[in-house]
mmCIF file of C-alpha atoms and ligand atoms in Angstrom:
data_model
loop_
_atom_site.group_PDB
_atom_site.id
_atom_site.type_symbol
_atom_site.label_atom_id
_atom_site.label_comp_id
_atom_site.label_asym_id
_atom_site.label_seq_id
_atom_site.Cartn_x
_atom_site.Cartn_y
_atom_site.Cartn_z
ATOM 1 C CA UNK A 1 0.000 0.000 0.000
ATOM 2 C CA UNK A 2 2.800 2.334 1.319
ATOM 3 C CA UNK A 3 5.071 1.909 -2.457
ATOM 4 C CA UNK A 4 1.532 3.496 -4.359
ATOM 5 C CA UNK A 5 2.118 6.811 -2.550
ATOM 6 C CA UNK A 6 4.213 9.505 -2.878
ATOM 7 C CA UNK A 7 7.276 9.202 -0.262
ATOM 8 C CA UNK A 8 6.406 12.013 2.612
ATOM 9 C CA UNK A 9 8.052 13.917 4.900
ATOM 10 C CA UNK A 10 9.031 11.406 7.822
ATOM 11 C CA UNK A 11 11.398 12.539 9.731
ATOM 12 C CA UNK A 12 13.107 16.499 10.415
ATOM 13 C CA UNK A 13 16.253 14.918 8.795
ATOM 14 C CA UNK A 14 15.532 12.841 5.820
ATOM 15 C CA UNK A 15 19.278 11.369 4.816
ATOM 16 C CA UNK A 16 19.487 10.166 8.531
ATOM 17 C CA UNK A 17 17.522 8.024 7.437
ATOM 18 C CA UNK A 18 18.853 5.947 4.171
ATOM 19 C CA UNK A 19 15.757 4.273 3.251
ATOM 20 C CA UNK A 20 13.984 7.807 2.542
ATOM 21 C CA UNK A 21 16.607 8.673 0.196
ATOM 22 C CA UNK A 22 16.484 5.531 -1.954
ATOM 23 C CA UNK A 23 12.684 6.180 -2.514
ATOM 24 C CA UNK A 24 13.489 9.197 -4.320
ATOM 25 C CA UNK A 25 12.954 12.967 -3.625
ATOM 26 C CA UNK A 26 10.849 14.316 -1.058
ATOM 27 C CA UNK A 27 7.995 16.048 -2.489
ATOM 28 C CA UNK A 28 5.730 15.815 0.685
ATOM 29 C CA UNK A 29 4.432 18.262 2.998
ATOM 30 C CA UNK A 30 3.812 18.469 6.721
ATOM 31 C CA UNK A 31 -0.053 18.180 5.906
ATOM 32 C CA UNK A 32 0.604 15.126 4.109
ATOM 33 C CA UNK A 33 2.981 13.778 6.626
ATOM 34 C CA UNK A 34 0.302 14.010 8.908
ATOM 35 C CA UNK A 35 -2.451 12.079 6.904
ATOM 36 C CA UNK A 36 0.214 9.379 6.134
ATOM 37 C CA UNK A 37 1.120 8.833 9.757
ATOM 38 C CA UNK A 38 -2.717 8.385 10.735
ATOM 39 C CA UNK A 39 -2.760 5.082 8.654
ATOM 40 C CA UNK A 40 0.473 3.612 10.161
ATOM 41 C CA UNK A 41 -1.873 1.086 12.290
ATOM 42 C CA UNK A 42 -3.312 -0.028 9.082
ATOM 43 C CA UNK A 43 0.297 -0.125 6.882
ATOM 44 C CA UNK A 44 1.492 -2.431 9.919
ATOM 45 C CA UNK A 45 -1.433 -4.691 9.991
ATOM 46 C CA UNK A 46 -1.226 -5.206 6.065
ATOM 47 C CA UNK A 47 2.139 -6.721 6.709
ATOM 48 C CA UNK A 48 2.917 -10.520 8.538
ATOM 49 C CA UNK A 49 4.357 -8.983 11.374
ATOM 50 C CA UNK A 50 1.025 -6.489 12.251
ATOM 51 C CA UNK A 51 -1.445 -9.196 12.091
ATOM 52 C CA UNK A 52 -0.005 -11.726 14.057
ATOM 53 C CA UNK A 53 0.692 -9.053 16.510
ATOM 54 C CA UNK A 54 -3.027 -8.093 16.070
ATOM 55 C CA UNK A 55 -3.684 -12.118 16.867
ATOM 56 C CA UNK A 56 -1.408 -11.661 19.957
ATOM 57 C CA UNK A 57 -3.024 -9.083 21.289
ATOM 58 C CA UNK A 58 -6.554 -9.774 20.876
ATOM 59 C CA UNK A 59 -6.021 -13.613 22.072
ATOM 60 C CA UNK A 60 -4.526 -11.719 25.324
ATOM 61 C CA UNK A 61 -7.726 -9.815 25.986
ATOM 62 C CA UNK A 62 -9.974 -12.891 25.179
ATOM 63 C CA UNK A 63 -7.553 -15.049 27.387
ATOM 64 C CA UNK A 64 -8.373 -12.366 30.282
ATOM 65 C CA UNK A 65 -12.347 -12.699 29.753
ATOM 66 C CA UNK A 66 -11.902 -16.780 29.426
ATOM 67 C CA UNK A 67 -9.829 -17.401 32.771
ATOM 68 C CA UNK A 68 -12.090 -14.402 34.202
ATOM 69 C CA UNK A 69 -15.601 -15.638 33.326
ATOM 70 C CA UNK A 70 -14.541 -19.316 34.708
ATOM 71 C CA UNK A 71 -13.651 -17.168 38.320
ATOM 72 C CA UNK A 72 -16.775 -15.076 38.231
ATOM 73 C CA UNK A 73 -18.659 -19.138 37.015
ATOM 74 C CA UNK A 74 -17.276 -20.441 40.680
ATOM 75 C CA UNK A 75 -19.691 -18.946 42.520
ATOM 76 C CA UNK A 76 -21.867 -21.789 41.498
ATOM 77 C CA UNK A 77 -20.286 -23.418 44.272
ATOM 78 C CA UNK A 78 -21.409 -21.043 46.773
ATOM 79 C CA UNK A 79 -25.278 -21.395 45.642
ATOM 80 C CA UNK A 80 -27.649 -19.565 43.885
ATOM 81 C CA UNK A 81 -27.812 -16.388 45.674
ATOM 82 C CA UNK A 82 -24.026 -15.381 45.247
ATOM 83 C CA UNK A 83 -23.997 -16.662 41.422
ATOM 84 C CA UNK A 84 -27.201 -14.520 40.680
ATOM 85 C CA UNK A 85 -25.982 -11.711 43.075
ATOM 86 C CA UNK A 86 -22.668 -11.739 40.613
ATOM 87 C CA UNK A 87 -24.685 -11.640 37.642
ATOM 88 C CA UNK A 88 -26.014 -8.554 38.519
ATOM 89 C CA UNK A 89 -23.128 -6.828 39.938
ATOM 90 C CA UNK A 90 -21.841 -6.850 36.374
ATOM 91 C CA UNK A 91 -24.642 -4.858 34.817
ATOM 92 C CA UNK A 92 -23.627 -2.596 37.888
ATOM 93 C CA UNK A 93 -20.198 -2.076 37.195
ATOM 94 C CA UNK A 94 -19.230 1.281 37.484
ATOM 95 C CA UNK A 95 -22.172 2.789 39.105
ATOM 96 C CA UNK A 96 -23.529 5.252 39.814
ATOM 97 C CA UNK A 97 -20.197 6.513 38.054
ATOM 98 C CA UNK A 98 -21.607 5.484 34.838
ATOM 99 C CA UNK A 99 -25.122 4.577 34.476
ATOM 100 C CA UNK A 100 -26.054 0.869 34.575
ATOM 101 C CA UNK A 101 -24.768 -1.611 31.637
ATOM 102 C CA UNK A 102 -22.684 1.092 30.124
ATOM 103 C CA UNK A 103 -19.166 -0.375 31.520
ATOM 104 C CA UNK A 104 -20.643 -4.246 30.555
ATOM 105 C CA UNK A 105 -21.083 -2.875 27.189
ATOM 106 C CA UNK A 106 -18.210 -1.079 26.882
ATOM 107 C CA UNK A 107 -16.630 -4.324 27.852
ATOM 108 C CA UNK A 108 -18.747 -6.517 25.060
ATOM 109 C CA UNK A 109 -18.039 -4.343 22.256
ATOM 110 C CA UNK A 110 -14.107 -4.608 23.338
ATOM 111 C CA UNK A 111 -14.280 -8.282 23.003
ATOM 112 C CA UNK A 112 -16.426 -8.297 19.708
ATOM 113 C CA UNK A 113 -13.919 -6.379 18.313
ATOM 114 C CA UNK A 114 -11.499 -8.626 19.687
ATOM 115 C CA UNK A 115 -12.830 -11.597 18.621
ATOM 116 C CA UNK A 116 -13.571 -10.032 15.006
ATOM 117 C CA UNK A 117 -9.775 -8.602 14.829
ATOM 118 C CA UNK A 118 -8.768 -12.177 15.528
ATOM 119 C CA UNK A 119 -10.657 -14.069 12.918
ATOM 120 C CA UNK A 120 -9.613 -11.757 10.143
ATOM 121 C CA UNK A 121 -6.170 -11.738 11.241
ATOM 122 C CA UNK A 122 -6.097 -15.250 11.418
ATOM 123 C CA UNK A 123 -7.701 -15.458 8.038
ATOM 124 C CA UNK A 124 -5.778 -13.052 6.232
ATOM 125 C CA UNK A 125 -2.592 -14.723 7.886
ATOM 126 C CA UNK A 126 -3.876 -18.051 6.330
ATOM 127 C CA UNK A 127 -4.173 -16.321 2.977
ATOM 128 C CA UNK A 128 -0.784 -14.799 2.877
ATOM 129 C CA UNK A 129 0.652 -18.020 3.999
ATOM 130 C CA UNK A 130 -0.470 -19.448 0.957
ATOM 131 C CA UNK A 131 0.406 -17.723 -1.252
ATOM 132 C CA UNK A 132 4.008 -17.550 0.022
ATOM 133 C CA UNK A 133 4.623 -20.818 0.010
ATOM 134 C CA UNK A 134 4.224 -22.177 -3.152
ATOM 135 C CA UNK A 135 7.298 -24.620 -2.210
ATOM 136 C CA UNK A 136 6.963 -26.829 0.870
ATOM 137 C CA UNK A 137 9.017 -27.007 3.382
ATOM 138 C CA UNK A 138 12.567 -28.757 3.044
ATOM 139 C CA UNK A 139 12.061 -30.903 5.974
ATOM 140 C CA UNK A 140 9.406 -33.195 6.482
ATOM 141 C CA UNK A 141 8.822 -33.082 9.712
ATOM 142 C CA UNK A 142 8.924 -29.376 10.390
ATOM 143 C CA UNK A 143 6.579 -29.381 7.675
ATOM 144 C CA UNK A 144 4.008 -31.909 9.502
ATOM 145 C CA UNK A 145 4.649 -29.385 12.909
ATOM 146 C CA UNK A 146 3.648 -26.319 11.170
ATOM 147 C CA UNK A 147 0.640 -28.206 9.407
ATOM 148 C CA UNK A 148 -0.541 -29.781 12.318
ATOM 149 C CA UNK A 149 -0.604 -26.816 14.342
ATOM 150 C CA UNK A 150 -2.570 -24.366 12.109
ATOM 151 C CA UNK A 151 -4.674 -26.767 11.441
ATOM 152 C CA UNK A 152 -5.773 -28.072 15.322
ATOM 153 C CA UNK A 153 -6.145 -24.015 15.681
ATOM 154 C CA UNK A 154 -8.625 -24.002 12.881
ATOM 155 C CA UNK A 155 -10.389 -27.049 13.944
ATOM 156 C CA UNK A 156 -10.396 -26.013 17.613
ATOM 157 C CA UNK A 157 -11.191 -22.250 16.627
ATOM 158 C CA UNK A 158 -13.873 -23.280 14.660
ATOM 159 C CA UNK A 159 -15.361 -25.566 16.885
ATOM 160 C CA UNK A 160 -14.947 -22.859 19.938
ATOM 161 C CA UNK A 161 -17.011 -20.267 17.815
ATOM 162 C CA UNK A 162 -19.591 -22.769 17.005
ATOM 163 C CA UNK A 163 -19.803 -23.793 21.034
ATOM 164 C CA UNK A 164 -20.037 -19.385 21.934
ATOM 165 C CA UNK A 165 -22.692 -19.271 19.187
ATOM 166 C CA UNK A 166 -24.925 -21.932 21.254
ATOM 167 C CA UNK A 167 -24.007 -20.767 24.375
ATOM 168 C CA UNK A 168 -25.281 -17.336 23.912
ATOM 169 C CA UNK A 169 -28.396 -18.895 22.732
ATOM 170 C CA UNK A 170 -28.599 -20.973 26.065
ATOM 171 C CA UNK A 171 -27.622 -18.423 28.487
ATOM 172 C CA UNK A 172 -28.068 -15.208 27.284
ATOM 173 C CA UNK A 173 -30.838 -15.544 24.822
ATOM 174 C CA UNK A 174 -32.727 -18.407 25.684
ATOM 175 C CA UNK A 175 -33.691 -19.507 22.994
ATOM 176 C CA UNK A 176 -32.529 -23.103 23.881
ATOM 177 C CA UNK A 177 -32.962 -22.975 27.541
ATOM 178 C CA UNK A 178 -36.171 -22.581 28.501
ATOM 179 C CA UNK A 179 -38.863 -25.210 29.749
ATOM 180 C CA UNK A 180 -41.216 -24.773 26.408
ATOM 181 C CA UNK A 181 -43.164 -22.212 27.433
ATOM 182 C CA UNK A 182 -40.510 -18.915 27.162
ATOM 183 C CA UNK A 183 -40.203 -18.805 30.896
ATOM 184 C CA UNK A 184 -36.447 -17.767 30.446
ATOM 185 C CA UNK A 185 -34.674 -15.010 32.856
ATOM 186 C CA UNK A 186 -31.555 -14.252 32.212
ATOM 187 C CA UNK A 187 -30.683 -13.036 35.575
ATOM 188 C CA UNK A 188 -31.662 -16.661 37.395
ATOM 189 C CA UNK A 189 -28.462 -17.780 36.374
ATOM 190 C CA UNK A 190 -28.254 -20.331 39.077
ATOM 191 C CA UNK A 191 -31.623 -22.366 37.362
ATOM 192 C CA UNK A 192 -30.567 -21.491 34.157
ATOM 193 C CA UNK A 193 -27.205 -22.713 34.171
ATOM 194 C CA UNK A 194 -28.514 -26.136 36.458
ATOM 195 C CA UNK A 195 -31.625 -26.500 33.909
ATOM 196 C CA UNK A 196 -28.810 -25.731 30.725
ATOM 197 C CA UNK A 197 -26.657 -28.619 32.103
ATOM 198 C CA UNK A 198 -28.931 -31.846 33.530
ATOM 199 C CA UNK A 199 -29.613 -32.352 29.837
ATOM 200 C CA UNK A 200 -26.557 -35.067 29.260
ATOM 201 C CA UNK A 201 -25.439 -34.185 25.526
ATOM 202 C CA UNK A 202 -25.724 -30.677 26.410
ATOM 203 C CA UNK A 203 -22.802 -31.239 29.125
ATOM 204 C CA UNK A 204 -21.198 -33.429 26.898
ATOM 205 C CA UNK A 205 -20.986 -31.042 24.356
ATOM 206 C CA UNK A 206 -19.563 -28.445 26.446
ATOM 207 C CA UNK A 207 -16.952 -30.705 27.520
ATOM 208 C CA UNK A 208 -16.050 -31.447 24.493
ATOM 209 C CA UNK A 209 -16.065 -27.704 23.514
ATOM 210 C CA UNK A 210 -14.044 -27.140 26.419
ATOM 211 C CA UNK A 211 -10.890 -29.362 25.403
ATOM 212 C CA UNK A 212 -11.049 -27.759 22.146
ATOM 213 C CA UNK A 213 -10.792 -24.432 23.958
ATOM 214 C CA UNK A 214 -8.081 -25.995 25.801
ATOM 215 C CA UNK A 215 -6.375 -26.830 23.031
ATOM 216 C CA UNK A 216 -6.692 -23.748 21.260
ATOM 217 C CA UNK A 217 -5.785 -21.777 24.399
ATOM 218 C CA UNK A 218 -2.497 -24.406 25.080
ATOM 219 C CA UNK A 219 -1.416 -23.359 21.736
ATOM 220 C CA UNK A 220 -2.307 -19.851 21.246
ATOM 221 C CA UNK A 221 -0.546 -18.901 24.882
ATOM 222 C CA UNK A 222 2.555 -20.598 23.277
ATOM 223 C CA UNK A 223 2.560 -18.441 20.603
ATOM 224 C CA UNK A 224 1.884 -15.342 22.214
ATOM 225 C CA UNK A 225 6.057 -15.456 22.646
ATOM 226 C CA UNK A 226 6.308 -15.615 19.204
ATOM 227 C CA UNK A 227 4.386 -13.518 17.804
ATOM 228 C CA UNK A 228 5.526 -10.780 20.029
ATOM 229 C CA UNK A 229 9.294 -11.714 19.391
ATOM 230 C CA UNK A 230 10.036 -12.934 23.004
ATOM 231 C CA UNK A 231 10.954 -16.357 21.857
ATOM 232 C CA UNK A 232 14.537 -17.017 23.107
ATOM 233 C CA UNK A 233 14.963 -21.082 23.552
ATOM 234 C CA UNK A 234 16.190 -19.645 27.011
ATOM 235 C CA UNK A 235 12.448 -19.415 27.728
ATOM 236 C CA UNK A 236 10.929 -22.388 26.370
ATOM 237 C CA UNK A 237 10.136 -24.050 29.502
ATOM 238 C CA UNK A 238 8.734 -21.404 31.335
ATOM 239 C CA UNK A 239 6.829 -20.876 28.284
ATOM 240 C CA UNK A 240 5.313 -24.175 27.991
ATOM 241 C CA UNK A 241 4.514 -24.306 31.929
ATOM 242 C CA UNK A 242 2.393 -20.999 31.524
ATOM 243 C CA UNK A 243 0.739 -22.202 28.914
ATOM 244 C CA UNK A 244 -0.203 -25.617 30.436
ATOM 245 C CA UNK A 245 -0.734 -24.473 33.379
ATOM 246 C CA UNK A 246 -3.080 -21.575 31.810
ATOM 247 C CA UNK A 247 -5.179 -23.766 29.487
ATOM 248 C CA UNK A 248 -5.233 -26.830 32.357
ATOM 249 C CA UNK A 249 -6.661 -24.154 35.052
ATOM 250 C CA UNK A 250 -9.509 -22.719 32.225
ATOM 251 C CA UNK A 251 -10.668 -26.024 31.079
ATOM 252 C CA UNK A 252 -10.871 -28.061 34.451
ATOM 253 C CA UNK A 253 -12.575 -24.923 36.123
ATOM 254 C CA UNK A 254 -14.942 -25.225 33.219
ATOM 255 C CA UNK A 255 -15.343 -29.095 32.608
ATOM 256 C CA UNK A 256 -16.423 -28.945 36.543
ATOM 257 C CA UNK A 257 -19.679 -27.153 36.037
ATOM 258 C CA UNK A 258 -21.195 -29.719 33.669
ATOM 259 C CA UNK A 259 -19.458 -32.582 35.642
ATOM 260 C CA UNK A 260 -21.051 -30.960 39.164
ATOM 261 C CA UNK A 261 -24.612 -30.550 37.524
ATOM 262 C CA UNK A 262 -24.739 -34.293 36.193
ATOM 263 C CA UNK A 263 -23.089 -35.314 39.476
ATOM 264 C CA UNK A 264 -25.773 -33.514 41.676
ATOM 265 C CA UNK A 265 -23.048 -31.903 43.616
ATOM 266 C CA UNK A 266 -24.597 -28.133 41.927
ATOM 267 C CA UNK A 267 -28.600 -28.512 41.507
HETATM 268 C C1 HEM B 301 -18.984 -24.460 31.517
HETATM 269 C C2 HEM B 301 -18.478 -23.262 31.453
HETATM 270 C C3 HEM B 301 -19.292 -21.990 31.348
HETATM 271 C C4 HEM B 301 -20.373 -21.587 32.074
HETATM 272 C C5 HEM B 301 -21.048 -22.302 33.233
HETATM 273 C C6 HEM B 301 -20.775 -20.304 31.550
HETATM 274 C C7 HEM B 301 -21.848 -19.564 31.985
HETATM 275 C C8 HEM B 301 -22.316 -18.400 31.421
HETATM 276 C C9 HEM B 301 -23.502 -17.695 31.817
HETATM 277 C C10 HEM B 301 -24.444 -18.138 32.924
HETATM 278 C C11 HEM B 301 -23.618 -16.597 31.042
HETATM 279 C C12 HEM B 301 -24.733 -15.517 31.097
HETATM 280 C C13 HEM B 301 -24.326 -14.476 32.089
HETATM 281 C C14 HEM B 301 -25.329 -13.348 32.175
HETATM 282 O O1 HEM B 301 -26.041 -13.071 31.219
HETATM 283 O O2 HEM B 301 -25.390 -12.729 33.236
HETATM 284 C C15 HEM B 301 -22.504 -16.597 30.132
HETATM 285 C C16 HEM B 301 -22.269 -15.626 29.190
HETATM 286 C C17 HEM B 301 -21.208 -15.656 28.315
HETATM 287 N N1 HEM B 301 -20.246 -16.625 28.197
HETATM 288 FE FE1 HEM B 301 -20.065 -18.256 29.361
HETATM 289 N N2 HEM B 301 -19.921 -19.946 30.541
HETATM 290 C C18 HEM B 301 -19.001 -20.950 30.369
HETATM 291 C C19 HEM B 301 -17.975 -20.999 29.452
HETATM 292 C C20 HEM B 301 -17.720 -20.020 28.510
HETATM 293 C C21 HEM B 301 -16.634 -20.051 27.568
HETATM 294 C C22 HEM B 301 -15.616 -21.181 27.475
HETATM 295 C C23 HEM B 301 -16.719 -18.919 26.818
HETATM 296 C C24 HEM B 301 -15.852 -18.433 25.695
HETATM 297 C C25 HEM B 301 -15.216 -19.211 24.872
HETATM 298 C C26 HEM B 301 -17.855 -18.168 27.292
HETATM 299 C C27 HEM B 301 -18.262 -16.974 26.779
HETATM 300 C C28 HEM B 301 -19.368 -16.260 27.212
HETATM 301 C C29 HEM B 301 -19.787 -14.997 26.651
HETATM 302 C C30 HEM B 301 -19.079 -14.229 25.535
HETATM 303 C C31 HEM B 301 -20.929 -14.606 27.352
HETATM 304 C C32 HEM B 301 -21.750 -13.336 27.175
HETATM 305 C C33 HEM B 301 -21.295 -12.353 28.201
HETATM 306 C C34 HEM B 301 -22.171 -11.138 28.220
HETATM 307 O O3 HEM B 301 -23.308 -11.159 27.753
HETATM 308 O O4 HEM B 301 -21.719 -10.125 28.735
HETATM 309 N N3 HEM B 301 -18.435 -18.868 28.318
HETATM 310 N N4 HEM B 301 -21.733 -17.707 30.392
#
């Protein structure tokens, strides 16, 4: 995008800085120089580099709301009152600062956009990597490494996506979580959560979902290193650890509400 335009203005001393000069004179002003520098978000996310940092980052923010959500889900174990009680704390958050909902939504639209930045970023990356490599790799087996990993991310990505699209529809919406008659309240939680789960494929299919999102989470929280450049083999092991230890803690915090439900231990 950057080689269509004419070079600009970008810094007080141009030959300081060689690659200005090879680009030819400098015919920009400082008004231009502005407008240029307003897109330098976008210039960096059309490259490699920008969109897997784009991936980092947003996976960071989602990681936050995954391990947070499973903290805020314990309360199950202390009953209904303190689960429901929770519930409604967060449309509270921030008052009578800001008016009710307004920080919760504020929080929602960060983590659509997060989760929207991160699917295009992954996409595009998937595009690009494409059409790179129109040779495969020289070794076999690093080959099989790099294959097997994109593609458990798009099979567990996919598969996470499809679980959030159902789970909105159970807990938020109702759609799928009411007792036939459109008795659903979002705010009871505690019943909807216990009347959600005692249906067995229903648990079983958020267990399911849930390994997927560990699997996703294992991997993606490896990467994270990576993609931001931290990845000296100096780290490896502490990397690894935090990222087992990160996507062990979200999944068997999860897998336990199901498991409690069916169990009779939550009910
Ligand atoms: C078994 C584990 C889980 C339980 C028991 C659970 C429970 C709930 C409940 C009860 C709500 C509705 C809260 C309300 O409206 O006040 C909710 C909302 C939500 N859950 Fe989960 N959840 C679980 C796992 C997950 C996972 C793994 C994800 C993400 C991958 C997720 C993403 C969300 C989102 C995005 C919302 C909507 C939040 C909002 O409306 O502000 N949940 N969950």
């Amino acid at each position: 995008m950057a080689d269509t335009q004419a070079p600009t203005i970008s810094s007080a001393n141009p030959s300081a800085n060689p690659s200005v000069n090879r680009r030819g004179p400098v015919t920009g002003t400082a008004a231009t120089a502005k407008k240029r520098k307003k897109f330098f978000l976008l210039d960096l996310y059309g490259t490699a580099v920008g969109k897997k940092y784009v991936m980092a980052i947003t996976g960071i923010a989602m990681m936050g709301f995954v391990l947070s959500h499973m903290i805020g889900n314990l309360k199950m174990y202390l009953g209904e009152e303190d689960i429901n009680h929770y519930a409604e704390f967060l449309t509270r958050l921030g008052y009578p600062l800001a008016p009710e909902n307004v920080v919760l939504w504020i929080m929602r639209a960060g983590l659509i956009g997060a989760l929207l930045l991160h699917l295009h970023a992954a996409y595009s990356l998937t595009v690009m990597n494409r059409q790179a490599r129109s040779v495969k790799y020289q070794s076999a087996r690093d080959y099989q490494i790099a294959n097997f990993a994109s593609r458990s991310m798009r099979l567990t990505g996919i598969t996470v996506l499809l679980f959030l699209v159902w789970h909105l529809l159970d807990f938020t919406f109702g759609v799928t979580n009411t007792l036939g008659d459109g008795d659903f309240d979002k705010h009871q939680v505690y019943d909807n959560v216990v009347r959600s789960f005692e249906r067995v494929p229903v648990s079983a299919f958020y267990i399911l979902a849930n390994l997927a999102l560990g699997v996703h989470l294992y991997h993606g929280a490896w990467s994270i290193f990576q993609s931001l450049g931290w990845n000296s083999p100096r780290f490896n092991q502490w990397r690894r650890m935090f990222a087992t230890a990160f996507a062990a803690i979200v999944v068997v915090g999860n897998v336990s509400f199901p498991v409690a439900v069916l169990a009779g231990i939550v009910g």
